[in-house]
PDB file of C-alpha atoms in Angstrom:
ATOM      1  CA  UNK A1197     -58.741 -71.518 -34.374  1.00 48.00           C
ATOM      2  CA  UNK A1198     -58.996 -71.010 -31.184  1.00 52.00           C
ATOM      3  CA  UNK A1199     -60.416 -68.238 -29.518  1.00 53.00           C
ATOM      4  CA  UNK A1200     -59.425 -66.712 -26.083  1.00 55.00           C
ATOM      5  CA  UNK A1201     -61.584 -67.380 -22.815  1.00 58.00           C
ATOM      6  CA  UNK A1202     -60.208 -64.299 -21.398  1.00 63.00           C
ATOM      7  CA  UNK A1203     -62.466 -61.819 -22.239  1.00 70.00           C
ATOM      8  CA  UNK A1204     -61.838 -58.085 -21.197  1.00 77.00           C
ATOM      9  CA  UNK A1205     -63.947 -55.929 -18.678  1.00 79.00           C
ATOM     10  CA  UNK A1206     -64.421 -52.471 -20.308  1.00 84.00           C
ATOM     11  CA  UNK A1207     -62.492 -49.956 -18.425  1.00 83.00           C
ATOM     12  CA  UNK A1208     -64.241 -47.950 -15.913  1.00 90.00           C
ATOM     13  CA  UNK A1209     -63.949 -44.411 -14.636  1.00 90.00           C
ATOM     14  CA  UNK A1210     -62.499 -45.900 -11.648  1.00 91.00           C
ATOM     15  CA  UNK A1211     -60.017 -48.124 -12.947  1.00 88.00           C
ATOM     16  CA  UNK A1212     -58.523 -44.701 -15.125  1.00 90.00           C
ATOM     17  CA  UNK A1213     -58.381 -42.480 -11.922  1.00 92.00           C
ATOM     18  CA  UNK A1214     -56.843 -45.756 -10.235  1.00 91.00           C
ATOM     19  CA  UNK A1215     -54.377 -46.121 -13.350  1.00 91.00           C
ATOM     20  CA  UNK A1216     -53.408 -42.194 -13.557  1.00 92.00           C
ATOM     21  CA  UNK A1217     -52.652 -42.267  -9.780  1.00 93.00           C
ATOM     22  CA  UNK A1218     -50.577 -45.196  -9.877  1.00 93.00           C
ATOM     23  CA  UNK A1219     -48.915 -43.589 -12.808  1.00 92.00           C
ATOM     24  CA  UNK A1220     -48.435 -40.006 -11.360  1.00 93.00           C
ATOM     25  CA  UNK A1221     -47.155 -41.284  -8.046  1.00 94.00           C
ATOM     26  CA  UNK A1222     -44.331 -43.590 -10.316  1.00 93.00           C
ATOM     27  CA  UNK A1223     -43.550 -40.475 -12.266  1.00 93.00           C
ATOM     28  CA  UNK A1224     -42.823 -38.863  -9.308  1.00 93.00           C
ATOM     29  CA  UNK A1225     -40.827 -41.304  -7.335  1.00 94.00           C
ATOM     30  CA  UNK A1226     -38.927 -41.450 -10.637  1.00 93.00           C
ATOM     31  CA  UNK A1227     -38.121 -37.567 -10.511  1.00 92.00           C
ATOM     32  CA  UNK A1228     -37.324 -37.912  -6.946  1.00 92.00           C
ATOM     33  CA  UNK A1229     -35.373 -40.368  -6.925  1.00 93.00           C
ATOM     34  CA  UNK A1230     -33.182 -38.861 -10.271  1.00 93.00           C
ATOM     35  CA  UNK A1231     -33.490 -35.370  -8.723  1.00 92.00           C
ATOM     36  CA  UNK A1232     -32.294 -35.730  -5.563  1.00 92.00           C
ATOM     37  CA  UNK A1233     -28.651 -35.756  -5.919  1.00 93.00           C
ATOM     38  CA  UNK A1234     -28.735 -32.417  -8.288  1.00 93.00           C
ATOM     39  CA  UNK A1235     -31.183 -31.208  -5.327  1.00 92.00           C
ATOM     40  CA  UNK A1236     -28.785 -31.724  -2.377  1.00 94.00           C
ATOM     41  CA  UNK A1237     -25.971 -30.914  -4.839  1.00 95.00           C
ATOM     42  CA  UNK A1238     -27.463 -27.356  -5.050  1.00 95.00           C
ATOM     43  CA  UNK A1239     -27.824 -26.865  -1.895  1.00 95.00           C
ATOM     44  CA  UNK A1240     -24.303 -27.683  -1.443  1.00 96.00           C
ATOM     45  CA  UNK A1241     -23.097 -25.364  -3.976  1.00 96.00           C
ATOM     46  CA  UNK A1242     -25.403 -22.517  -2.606  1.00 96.00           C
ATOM     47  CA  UNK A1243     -23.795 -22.748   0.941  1.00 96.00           C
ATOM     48  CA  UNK A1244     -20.602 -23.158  -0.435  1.00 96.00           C
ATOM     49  CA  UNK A1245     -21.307 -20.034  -2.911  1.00 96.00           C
ATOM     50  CA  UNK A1246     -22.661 -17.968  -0.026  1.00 96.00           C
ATOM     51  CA  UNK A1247     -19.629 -18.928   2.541  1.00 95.00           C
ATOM     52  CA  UNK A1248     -17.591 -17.786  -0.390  1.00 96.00           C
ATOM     53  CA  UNK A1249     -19.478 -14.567  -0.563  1.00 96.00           C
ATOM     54  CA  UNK A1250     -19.303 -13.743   3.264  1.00 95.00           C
ATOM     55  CA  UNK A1251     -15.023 -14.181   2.986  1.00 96.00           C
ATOM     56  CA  UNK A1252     -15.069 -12.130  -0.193  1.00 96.00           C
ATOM     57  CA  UNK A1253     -16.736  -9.360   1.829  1.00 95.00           C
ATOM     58  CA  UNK A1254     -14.499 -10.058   4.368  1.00 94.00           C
ATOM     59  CA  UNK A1255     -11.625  -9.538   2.334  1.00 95.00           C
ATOM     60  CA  UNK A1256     -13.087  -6.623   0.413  1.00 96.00           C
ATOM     61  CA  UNK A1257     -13.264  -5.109   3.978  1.00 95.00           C
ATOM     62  CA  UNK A1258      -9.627  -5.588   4.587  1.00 95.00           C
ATOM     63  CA  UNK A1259      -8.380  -4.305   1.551  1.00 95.00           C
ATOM     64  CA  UNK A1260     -10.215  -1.304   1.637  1.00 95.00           C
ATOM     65  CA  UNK A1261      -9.170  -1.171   5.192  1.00 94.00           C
ATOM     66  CA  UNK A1262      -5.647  -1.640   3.995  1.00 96.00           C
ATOM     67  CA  UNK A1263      -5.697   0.646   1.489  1.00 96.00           C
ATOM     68  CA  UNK A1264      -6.688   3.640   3.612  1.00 95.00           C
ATOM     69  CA  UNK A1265      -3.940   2.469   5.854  1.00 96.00           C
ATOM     70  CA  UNK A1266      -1.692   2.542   3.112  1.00 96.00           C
ATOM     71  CA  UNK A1267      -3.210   6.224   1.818  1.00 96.00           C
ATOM     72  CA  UNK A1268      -2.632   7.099   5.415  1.00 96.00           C
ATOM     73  CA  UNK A1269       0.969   5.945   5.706  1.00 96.00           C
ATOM     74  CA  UNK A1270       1.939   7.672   2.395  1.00 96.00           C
ATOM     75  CA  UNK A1271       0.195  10.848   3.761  1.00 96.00           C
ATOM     76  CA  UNK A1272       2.912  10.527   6.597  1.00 96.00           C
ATOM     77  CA  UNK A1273       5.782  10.132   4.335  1.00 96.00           C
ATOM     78  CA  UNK A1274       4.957  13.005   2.519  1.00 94.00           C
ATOM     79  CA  UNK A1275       4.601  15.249   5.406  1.00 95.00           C
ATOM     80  CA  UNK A1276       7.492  13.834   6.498  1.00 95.00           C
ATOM     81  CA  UNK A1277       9.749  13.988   3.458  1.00 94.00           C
ATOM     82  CA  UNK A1278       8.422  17.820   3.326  1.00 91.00           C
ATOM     83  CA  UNK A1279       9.487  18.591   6.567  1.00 91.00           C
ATOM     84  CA  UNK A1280      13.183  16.562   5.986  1.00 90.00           C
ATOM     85  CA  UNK A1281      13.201  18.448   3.365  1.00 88.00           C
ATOM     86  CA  UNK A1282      12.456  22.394   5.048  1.00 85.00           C
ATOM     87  CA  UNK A1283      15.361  20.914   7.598  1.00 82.00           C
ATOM     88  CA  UNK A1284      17.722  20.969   5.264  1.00 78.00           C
ATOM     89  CA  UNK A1285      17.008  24.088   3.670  1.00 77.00           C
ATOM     90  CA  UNK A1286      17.154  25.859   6.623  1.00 74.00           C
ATOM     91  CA  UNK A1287      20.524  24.039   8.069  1.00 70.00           C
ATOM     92  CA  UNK A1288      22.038  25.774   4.783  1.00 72.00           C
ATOM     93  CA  UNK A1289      20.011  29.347   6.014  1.00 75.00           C
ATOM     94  CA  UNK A1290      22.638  29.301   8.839  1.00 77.00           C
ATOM     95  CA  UNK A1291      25.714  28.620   6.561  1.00 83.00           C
ATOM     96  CA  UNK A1292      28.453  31.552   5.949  1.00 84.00           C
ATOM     97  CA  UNK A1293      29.964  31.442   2.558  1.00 86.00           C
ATOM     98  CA  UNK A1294      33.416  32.604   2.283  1.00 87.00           C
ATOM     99  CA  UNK A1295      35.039  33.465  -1.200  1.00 85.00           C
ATOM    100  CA  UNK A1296      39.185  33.872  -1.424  1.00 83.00           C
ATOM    101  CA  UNK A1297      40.778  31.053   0.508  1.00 85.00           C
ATOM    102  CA  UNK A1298      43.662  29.742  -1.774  1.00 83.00           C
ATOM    103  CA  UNK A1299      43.035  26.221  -2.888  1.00 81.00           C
ATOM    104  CA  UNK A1300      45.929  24.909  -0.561  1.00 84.00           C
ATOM    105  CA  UNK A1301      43.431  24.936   2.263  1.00 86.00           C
ATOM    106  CA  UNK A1302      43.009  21.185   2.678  1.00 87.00           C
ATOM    107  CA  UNK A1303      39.389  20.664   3.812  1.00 86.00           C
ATOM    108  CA  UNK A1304      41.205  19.213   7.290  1.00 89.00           C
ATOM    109  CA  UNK A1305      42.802  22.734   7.922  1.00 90.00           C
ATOM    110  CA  UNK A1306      39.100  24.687   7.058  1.00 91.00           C
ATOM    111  CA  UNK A1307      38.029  25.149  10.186  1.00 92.00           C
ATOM    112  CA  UNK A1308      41.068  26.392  11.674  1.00 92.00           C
ATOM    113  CA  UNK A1309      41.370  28.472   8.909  1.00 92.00           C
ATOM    114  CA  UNK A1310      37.903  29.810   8.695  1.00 92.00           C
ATOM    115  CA  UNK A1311      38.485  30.138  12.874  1.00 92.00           C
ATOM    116  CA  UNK A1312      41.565  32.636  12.505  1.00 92.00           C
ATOM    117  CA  UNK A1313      39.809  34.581   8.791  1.00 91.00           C
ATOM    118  CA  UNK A1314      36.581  35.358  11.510  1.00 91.00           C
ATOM    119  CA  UNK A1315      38.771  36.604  14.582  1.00 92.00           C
ATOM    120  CA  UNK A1316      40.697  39.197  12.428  1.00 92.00           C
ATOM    121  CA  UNK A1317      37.028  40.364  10.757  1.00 92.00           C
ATOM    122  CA  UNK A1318      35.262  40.163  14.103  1.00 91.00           C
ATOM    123  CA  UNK A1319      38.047  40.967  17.083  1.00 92.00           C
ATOM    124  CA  UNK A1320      35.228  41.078  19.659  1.00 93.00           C
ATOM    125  CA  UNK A1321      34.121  37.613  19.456  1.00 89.00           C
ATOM    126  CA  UNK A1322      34.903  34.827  21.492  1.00 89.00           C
ATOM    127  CA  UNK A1323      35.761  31.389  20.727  1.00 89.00           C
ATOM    128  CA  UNK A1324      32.376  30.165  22.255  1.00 88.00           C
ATOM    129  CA  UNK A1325      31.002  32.430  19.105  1.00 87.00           C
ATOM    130  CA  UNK A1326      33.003  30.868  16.390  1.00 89.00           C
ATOM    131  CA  UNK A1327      32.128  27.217  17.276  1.00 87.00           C
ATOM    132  CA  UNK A1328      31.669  25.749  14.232  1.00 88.00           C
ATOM    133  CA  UNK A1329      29.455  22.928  13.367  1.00 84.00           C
ATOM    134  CA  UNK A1330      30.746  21.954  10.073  1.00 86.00           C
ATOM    135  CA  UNK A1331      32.968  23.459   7.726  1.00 88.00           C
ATOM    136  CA  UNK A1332      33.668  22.350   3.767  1.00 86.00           C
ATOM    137  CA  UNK A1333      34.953  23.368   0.638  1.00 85.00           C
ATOM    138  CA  UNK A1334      31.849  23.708  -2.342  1.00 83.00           C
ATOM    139  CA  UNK A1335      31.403  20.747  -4.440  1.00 80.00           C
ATOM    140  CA  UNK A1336      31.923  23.229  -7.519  1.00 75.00           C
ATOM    141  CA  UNK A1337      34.873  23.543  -9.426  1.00 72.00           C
ATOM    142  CA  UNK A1338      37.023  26.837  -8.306  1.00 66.00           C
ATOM    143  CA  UNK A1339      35.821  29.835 -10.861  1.00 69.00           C
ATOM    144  CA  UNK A1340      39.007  31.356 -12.439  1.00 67.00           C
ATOM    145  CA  UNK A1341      38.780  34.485 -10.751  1.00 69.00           C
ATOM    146  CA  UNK A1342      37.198  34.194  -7.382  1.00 69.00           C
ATOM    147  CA  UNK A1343      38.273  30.659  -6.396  1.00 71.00           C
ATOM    148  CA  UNK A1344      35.601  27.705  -4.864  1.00 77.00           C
ATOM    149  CA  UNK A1345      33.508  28.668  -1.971  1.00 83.00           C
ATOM    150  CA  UNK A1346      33.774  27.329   1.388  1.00 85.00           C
ATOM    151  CA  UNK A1347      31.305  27.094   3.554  1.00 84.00           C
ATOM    152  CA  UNK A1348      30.763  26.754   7.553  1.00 85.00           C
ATOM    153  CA  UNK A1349      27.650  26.466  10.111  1.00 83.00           C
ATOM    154  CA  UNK A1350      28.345  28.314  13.407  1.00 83.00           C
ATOM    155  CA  UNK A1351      26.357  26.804  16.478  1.00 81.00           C
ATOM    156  CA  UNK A1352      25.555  29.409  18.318  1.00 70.00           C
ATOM    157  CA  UNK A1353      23.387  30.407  15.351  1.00 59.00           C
TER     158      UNK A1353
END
């Protein structure tokens, strides 16, 4: 048999620290080197995340913004459908309502009518005091005893 010339040198203190530096220092290249990418893929994602933050606020701005716009706007439209809405009411305060004309008034021949009905109850008025605005028959069917309304607005009131 034969027998090997080699022959080992025991291992010293040295030669460990040497062989646990050498090994440390691979390990870590090795984690480096694998690391790396996820590192600087991180990062990416953590800029990208907090750009994507900074528009959200952005936007989160704007549509509170907006919506207080909005809230504003629909503020106006109430006020103004209130006070479209007191117009017309008092356009009607101003209306005379006359009961008795016979049906055959056509609604072309009201104010005429209604013109010549106001001279003979009011003799001292003049024409400039019967200008009439509008003039209609109601939208109700005529009652049975009383007939349908008709209504005018005079301008000078």
């Amino acid at each position: 048999m034969a027998t090997s010339d080699r022959t080992e040198a025991p291992l010293t203190r040295t030669d460990m620290q040497d062989f646990l530096a050498d090994f440390k220092w691979s390990v870590a290249e090795e984690l480096e080197r694998k690391l790396s990418p996820i590192m600087e893929a991180m990062a990416d994602l953590t800029a990208r995340t907090q750009a994507t933050e900074t528009k959200m606020e952005g936007v989160q701005e704007s549509v509170h913004a907006h919506t207080e716009e909005l809230q504003d706007l629909r503020d106006q439209l109430r006020i103004l459908e209130d006070s479209n809405e007191d117009l017309n009411k008092r356009t009607r305060w101003h209306n005379i309502r006359v009961r008795g004309l016979p049906e055959t008034v056509s609604t072309d021949l009201l104010p005429d009518t209604l013109t010549r009905v106001f001279q003979y109850l009011l003799p001292d008025a003049t024409m400039t005091d019967l200008l009439m605005e509008r003039a209609h028959h109601a939208l109700r069917a005529p009652s049975a005893n009383t007939g349908r309304y008709s209504s005018a607005t005079l301008l000078p009131y």
